[in-house]
CSV table of N, CA, C and O in Angstrom, one decimal:
chain,number,residue,atom,x,y,z
S,8,ALA,N,0.8,-1.2,0.0
S,8,ALA,CA,0.0,0.0,0.0
S,8,ALA,C,0.9,1.3,0.0
S,8,ALA,O,0.6,2.2,-0.7
S,9,VAL,N,1.9,1.2,0.8
S,9,VAL,CA,2.8,2.4,0.8
S,9,VAL,C,3.5,2.6,-0.5
S,9,VAL,O,3.6,3.7,-1.0
S,10,SER,N,3.9,1.5,-1.1
S,10,SER,CA,4.6,1.6,-2.4
S,10,SER,C,3.7,2.1,-3.5
S,10,SER,O,4.1,2.9,-4.4
S,11,ALA,N,2.4,1.8,-3.4
S,11,ALA,CA,1.4,2.3,-4.3
S,11,ALA,C,1.2,3.8,-4.2
S,11,ALA,O,1.2,4.6,-5.1
S,12,MET,N,1.2,4.3,-2.9
S,12,MET,CA,1.1,5.7,-2.7
S,12,MET,C,2.3,6.5,-3.2
S,12,MET,O,2.2,7.6,-3.8
S,13,ILE,N,3.5,5.9,-3.0
S,13,ILE,CA,4.7,6.5,-3.5
S,13,ILE,C,4.7,6.5,-5.0
S,13,ILE,O,5.1,7.5,-5.6
S,14,GLY,N,4.3,5.4,-5.6
S,14,GLY,CA,4.3,5.4,-7.1
S,14,GLY,C,3.3,6.4,-7.7
S,14,GLY,O,3.6,7.0,-8.7
S,15,VAL,N,2.1,6.5,-7.1
S,15,VAL,CA,1.2,7.5,-7.5
S,15,VAL,C,1.7,8.9,-7.4
S,15,VAL,O,1.6,9.7,-8.3
S,16,GLN,N,2.4,9.2,-6.3
S,16,GLN,CA,3.0,10.5,-6.1
S,16,GLN,C,4.1,10.8,-7.1
S,16,GLN,O,4.2,11.9,-7.7
S,17,LEU,N,4.9,9.8,-7.3
S,17,LEU,CA,6.0,10.0,-8.3
S,17,LEU,C,5.4,10.2,-9.7
S,17,LEU,O,5.9,11.1,-10.5
S,18,LEU,N,4.4,9.5,-10.1
S,18,LEU,CA,3.8,9.6,-11.4
S,18,LEU,C,3.2,11.0,-11.6
S,18,LEU,O,3.4,11.7,-12.6
S,19,SER,N,2.4,11.5,-10.6
S,19,SER,CA,1.8,12.8,-10.7
S,19,SER,C,2.8,13.9,-10.7
S,19,SER,O,2.6,14.9,-11.5
S,20,THR,N,3.9,13.8,-10.0
S,20,THR,CA,4.9,14.8,-10.0
S,20,THR,C,5.6,14.8,-11.3
S,20,THR,O,5.9,15.9,-11.9
S,21,LEU,N,5.9,13.6,-11.9
S,21,LEU,CA,6.5,13.5,-13.2
S,21,LEU,C,5.6,14.2,-14.3
S,21,LEU,O,6.1,14.9,-15.1
S,22,VAL,N,4.3,13.9,-14.2
S,22,VAL,CA,3.4,14.5,-15.2
S,22,VAL,C,3.4,16.0,-15.0
S,22,VAL,O,3.5,16.8,-16.0
S,23,MET,N,3.4,16.5,-13.8
S,23,MET,CA,3.4,18.0,-13.6
S,23,MET,C,4.7,18.6,-14.1
S,23,MET,O,4.6,19.6,-14.8
S,24,LEU,N,5.8,18.0,-13.8
S,24,LEU,CA,7.1,18.6,-14.3
S,24,LEU,C,7.3,18.5,-15.8
S,24,LEU,O,7.7,19.5,-16.4
S,25,VAL,N,6.9,17.4,-16.4
S,25,VAL,CA,7.1,17.3,-17.9
S,25,VAL,C,6.1,18.3,-18.6
S,25,VAL,O,6.5,19.0,-19.5
S,26,LEU,N,4.9,18.3,-18.1
S,26,LEU,CA,3.9,19.2,-18.8
S,26,LEU,C,4.3,20.7,-18.5
S,26,LEU,O,4.2,21.5,-19.4
S,27,ALA,N,4.8,21.0,-17.3
S,27,ALA,CA,5.2,22.4,-17.1
S,27,ALA,C,6.4,22.8,-17.9
S,27,ALA,O,6.4,23.9,-18.5
S,28,TYR,N,7.3,21.9,-18.1
S,28,TYR,CA,8.5,22.1,-19.0
S,28,TYR,C,8.0,22.3,-20.4
S,28,TYR,O,8.5,23.3,-21.1
S,29,LEU,N,7.1,21.5,-20.9
S,29,LEU,CA,6.7,21.6,-22.3
S,29,LEU,C,5.8,22.8,-22.5
S,29,LEU,O,5.8,23.3,-23.6
S,30,LEU,N,5.0,23.2,-21.5
S,30,LEU,CA,4.0,24.3,-21.7
S,30,LEU,C,4.5,25.6,-21.2
S,30,LEU,O,3.8,26.6,-21.4
S,31,ALA,N,5.7,25.7,-20.6
S,31,ALA,CA,6.2,27.0,-20.0
S,31,ALA,C,6.3,28.1,-21.1
S,31,ALA,O,6.1,29.2,-20.8
S,32,SER,N,6.7,27.7,-22.3
S,32,SER,CA,6.9,28.7,-23.3
S,32,SER,C,5.6,29.4,-23.7
S,32,SER,O,5.6,30.4,-24.4
S,33,HIS,N,4.4,28.8,-23.3
S,33,HIS,CA,3.1,29.4,-23.7
S,33,HIS,C,2.6,30.3,-22.6
S,33,HIS,O,1.5,30.9,-22.7
S,34,GLY,N,3.3,30.4,-21.4
S,34,GLY,CA,2.9,31.3,-20.4
S,34,GLY,C,2.6,30.6,-19.1
S,34,GLY,O,2.5,29.4,-19.0
S,35,THR,N,2.5,31.4,-18.0
S,35,THR,CA,2.3,30.8,-16.7
S,35,THR,C,1.0,30.2,-16.5
S,35,THR,O,0.8,29.3,-15.6
S,36,VAL,N,0.0,30.6,-17.2
S,36,VAL,CA,-1.3,29.9,-17.1
S,36,VAL,C,-1.2,28.5,-17.5
S,36,VAL,O,-1.9,27.6,-16.9
S,37,TRP,N,-0.4,28.2,-18.5
S,37,TRP,CA,-0.2,26.8,-18.9
S,37,TRP,C,0.6,26.0,-17.9
S,37,TRP,O,0.4,24.8,-17.8
S,38,VAL,N,1.5,26.6,-17.2
S,38,VAL,CA,2.2,26.0,-16.1
S,38,VAL,C,1.2,25.6,-15.0
S,38,VAL,O,1.3,24.5,-14.4
S,39,ALA,N,0.3,26.5,-14.7
S,39,ALA,CA,-0.7,26.2,-13.7
S,39,ALA,C,-1.6,25.1,-14.2
S,39,ALA,O,-2.0,24.2,-13.4
S,40,ALA,N,-1.9,25.1,-15.5
S,40,ALA,CA,-2.7,24.0,-16.0
S,40,ALA,C,-2.0,22.7,-15.9
S,40,ALA,O,-2.6,21.6,-15.5
S,41,ALA,N,-0.7,22.7,-16.1
S,41,ALA,CA,0.1,21.4,-15.9
S,41,ALA,C,0.1,21.0,-14.5
S,41,ALA,O,0.0,19.8,-14.2
S,42,TRP,N,0.1,21.9,-13.5
S,42,TRP,CA,0.0,21.6,-12.1
S,42,TRP,C,-1.4,20.9,-11.8
S,42,TRP,O,-1.4,19.9,-11.2
S,43,GLY,N,-2.4,21.5,-12.3
S,43,GLY,CA,-3.8,20.9,-12.1
S,43,GLY,C,-3.9,19.6,-12.8
S,43,GLY,O,-4.5,18.6,-12.2
S,44,ILE,N,-3.4,19.4,-14.0
S,44,ILE,CA,-3.5,18.1,-14.7
S,44,ILE,C,-2.7,17.1,-13.9
S,44,ILE,O,-3.2,15.9,-13.8
S,45,GLY,N,-1.6,17.4,-13.4
S,45,GLY,CA,-0.8,16.5,-12.6
S,45,GLY,C,-1.5,16.0,-11.4
S,45,GLY,O,-1.5,14.8,-11.0
S,46,HIS,N,-2.2,16.9,-10.7
S,46,HIS,CA,-3.1,16.5,-9.5
S,46,HIS,C,-4.2,15.6,-10.0
S,46,HIS,O,-4.6,14.7,-9.3
S,47,LEU,N,-4.8,16.0,-11.1
S,47,LEU,CA,-5.9,15.2,-11.6
S,47,LEU,C,-5.5,13.7,-11.9
S,47,LEU,O,-6.1,12.8,-11.6
S,48,VAL,N,-4.3,13.6,-12.6
S,48,VAL,CA,-3.7,12.3,-12.9
S,48,VAL,C,-3.4,11.6,-11.6
S,48,VAL,O,-3.7,10.4,-11.5
S,49,GLY,N,-2.9,12.3,-10.6
S,49,GLY,CA,-2.6,11.6,-9.3
S,49,GLY,C,-3.9,11.1,-8.6
S,49,GLY,O,-3.9,10.0,-8.1
S,50,GLY,N,-4.9,11.9,-8.7
S,50,GLY,CA,-6.2,11.5,-8.1
S,50,GLY,C,-6.8,10.3,-8.8
S,50,GLY,O,-7.2,9.3,-8.1
S,51,VAL,N,-6.8,10.3,-10.1
S,51,VAL,CA,-7.3,9.1,-10.8
S,51,VAL,C,-6.4,7.9,-10.6
S,51,VAL,O,-7.0,6.8,-10.3
S,52,MET,N,-5.1,8.0,-10.6
S,52,MET,CA,-4.3,6.9,-10.4
S,52,MET,C,-4.4,6.4,-9.0
S,52,MET,O,-4.3,5.2,-8.7
S,53,GLY,N,-4.5,7.3,-8.0
S,53,GLY,CA,-4.7,6.9,-6.6
S,53,GLY,C,-6.0,6.1,-6.4
S,53,GLY,O,-6.0,5.1,-5.7
S,54,TYR,N,-7.1,6.5,-7.1
S,54,TYR,CA,-8.3,5.8,-7.0
S,54,TYR,C,-8.2,4.4,-7.6
S,54,TYR,O,-8.6,3.4,-7.1
S,55,LEU,N,-7.6,4.4,-8.8
S,55,LEU,CA,-7.5,3.1,-9.5
S,55,LEU,C,-6.6,2.2,-8.7
S,55,LEU,O,-6.9,0.9,-8.7
S,56,ALA,N,-5.5,2.7,-8.1
S,56,ALA,CA,-4.7,1.8,-7.3
S,56,ALA,C,-5.4,1.3,-6.1
S,56,ALA,O,-5.3,0.1,-5.8
S,57,THR,N,-6.3,2.1,-5.5
S,57,THR,CA,-7.0,1.7,-4.3
S,57,THR,C,-8.1,0.6,-4.7
S,57,THR,O,-8.3,-0.3,-3.9
S,58,VAL,N,-8.7,0.7,-5.8
S,58,VAL,CA,-9.8,-0.2,-6.1
S,58,VAL,C,-9.3,-1.5,-6.8
S,58,VAL,O,-10.0,-2.4,-6.9
S,59,THR,N,-8.0,-1.5,-7.2
S,59,THR,CA,-7.5,-2.7,-7.9
S,59,THR,C,-6.5,-3.5,-7.0
S,59,THR,O,-6.8,-4.5,-6.5
S,60,PHE,N,-5.3,-2.9,-6.7
S,60,PHE,CA,-4.3,-3.8,-6.1
S,60,PHE,C,-3.9,-3.3,-4.7
S,60,PHE,O,-3.2,-4.0,-4.0
S,61,ALA,N,-4.2,-2.1,-4.3
S,61,ALA,CA,-3.8,-1.6,-2.9
S,61,ALA,C,-5.0,-1.3,-2.1
S,61,ALA,O,-5.2,-0.2,-1.6
S,62,ARG,N,-5.9,-2.3,-2.0
S,62,ARG,CA,-7.1,-2.1,-1.2
S,62,ARG,C,-6.9,-1.9,0.3
S,62,ARG,O,-6.0,-2.6,0.8
S,63,PHE,N,-7.7,-1.1,0.9
S,63,PHE,CA,-7.7,-0.9,2.3
S,63,PHE,C,-8.9,-1.4,2.9
S,63,PHE,O,-10.0,-1.2,2.4
S,64,ALA,N,-8.8,-2.1,4.0
S,64,ALA,CA,-10.0,-2.7,4.7
S,64,ALA,C,-10.7,-1.5,5.4
S,64,ALA,O,-10.1,-0.6,5.9
S,65,ASP,N,-12.0,-1.6,5.3
S,65,ASP,CA,-12.9,-0.6,5.9
S,65,ASP,C,-13.3,-1.1,7.3
S,65,ASP,O,-14.2,-2.0,7.4
S,66,ASN,N,-12.6,-0.6,8.3
S,66,ASN,CA,-12.9,-1.1,9.7
S,66,ASN,C,-13.9,-0.2,10.5
S,66,ASN,O,-14.0,-0.3,11.7
S,67,ALA,N,-14.5,0.8,9.8
S,67,ALA,CA,-15.4,1.6,10.5
S,67,ALA,C,-16.7,0.9,10.9
S,67,ALA,O,-17.2,0.0,10.2
S,68,PRO,N,-17.1,1.2,12.1
S,68,PRO,CA,-18.4,0.5,12.6
S,68,PRO,C,-19.6,0.9,11.7
S,68,PRO,O,-19.6,2.0,11.2
S,69,VAL,N,-20.5,0.1,11.6
S,69,VAL,CA,-21.7,0.4,10.8
S,69,VAL,C,-22.5,1.5,11.5
S,69,VAL,O,-23.0,2.4,10.8
S,70,ASP,N,-22.6,1.5,12.8
S,70,ASP,CA,-23.3,2.6,13.5
S,70,ASP,C,-22.3,3.6,13.9
S,70,ASP,O,-21.5,3.4,14.8
S,71,ASP,N,-22.3,4.8,13.3
S,71,ASP,CA,-21.3,5.8,13.6
S,71,ASP,C,-21.9,6.8,14.6
S,71,ASP,O,-21.3,7.8,14.9
S,72,GLU,N,-23.0,6.5,15.2
S,72,GLU,CA,-23.6,7.4,16.2
S,72,GLU,C,-23.3,6.9,17.6
S,72,GLU,O,-24.1,6.6,18.4
S,73,ARG,N,-22.0,6.9,17.9
S,73,ARG,CA,-21.6,6.4,19.2
S,73,ARG,C,-21.6,7.6,20.2
S,73,ARG,O,-21.4,8.7,19.8
S,74,PRO,N,-21.9,7.3,21.5
S,74,PRO,CA,-21.8,8.3,22.5
S,74,PRO,C,-20.4,8.9,22.6
S,74,PRO,O,-19.4,8.2,22.3
S,75,LEU,N,-20.4,10.1,23.1
S,75,LEU,CA,-19.1,10.8,23.2
S,75,LEU,C,-18.1,10.1,24.1
S,75,LEU,O,-16.9,10.1,23.9
S,76,GLY,N,-18.6,9.4,25.2
S,76,GLY,CA,-17.8,8.7,26.1
S,76,GLY,C,-17.0,7.6,25.4
S,76,GLY,O,-15.9,7.2,25.9
S,77,GLU,N,-17.5,7.0,24.3
S,77,GLU,CA,-16.7,6.0,23.6
S,77,GLU,C,-15.6,6.6,22.8
S,77,GLU,O,-14.7,5.9,22.4
S,78,LEU,N,-15.8,7.9,22.4
S,78,LEU,CA,-14.8,8.5,21.5
S,78,LEU,C,-13.7,9.2,22.2
S,78,LEU,O,-12.6,9.3,21.7
S,79,VAL,N,-13.9,9.7,23.5
S,79,VAL,CA,-12.9,10.4,24.2
S,79,VAL,C,-12.5,9.6,25.4
S,79,VAL,O,-13.3,9.4,26.3
S,80,GLU,N,-11.2,9.3,25.5
S,80,GLU,CA,-10.7,8.5,26.7
S,80,GLU,C,-10.8,9.4,27.9
S,80,GLU,O,-10.4,10.6,27.9
S,81,GLY,N,-11.3,8.9,29.0
S,81,GLY,CA,-11.3,9.6,30.2
S,81,GLY,C,-12.6,10.5,30.4
S,81,GLY,O,-12.7,11.3,31.3
S,82,TYR,N,-13.4,10.5,29.4
S,82,TYR,CA,-14.6,11.4,29.4
S,82,TYR,C,-15.6,10.8,30.4
S,82,TYR,O,-15.9,9.6,30.4
S,83,VAL,N,-16.1,11.6,31.3
S,83,VAL,CA,-17.2,11.2,32.2
S,83,VAL,C,-18.4,12.0,32.0
S,83,VAL,O,-18.4,13.2,32.0
S,84,GLU,N,-19.5,11.3,31.6
S,84,GLU,CA,-20.8,12.0,31.3
S,84,GLU,C,-21.5,12.4,32.6
S,84,GLU,O,-21.6,11.6,33.5
S,85,ARG,N,-21.9,13.6,32.6
S,85,ARG,CA,-22.6,14.1,33.8
S,85,ARG,C,-24.1,14.1,33.5
S,85,ARG,O,-24.5,14.3,32.4
S,86,SER,N,-24.9,13.9,34.6
S,86,SER,CA,-26.3,14.0,34.5
S,86,SER,C,-26.8,15.3,35.0
S,86,SER,O,-26.3,15.8,36.0
S,87,GLY,N,-27.7,15.9,34.2
S,87,GLY,CA,-28.2,17.2,34.6
S,87,GLY,C,-27.3,18.4,34.2
S,87,GLY,O,-26.2,18.2,33.6
S,88,ASP,N,-27.7,19.6,34.6
S,88,ASP,CA,-26.9,20.8,34.2
S,88,ASP,C,-26.3,21.4,35.5
S,88,ASP,O,-26.8,22.4,36.0
S,89,ASP,N,-25.3,20.8,36.0
S,89,ASP,CA,-24.7,21.3,37.3
S,89,ASP,C,-23.3,22.0,37.1
S,89,ASP,O,-22.4,21.7,37.8
S,90,ARG,N,-23.2,22.8,36.1
S,90,ARG,CA,-21.9,23.5,35.9
S,90,ARG,C,-21.7,24.5,36.9
S,90,ARG,O,-21.4,25.4,37.3
């Protein structure tokens, strides 16, 4: 999983740098476009890596409406409004 994240980051950085180099002669707007395209490629590749070979287990509980006491260690729930 870590190597997939590194690979996706390397690919998106490479796309950004190559496109920025190729498009720099057309102005800074095209360099910004290269930056955006690189991030878009990274997002797509990250998604594809996650759904194909670098899957992560979803360990989240089905019921996400847990009381605060279960979320914060040392939390003591008070009854009433005795502040």
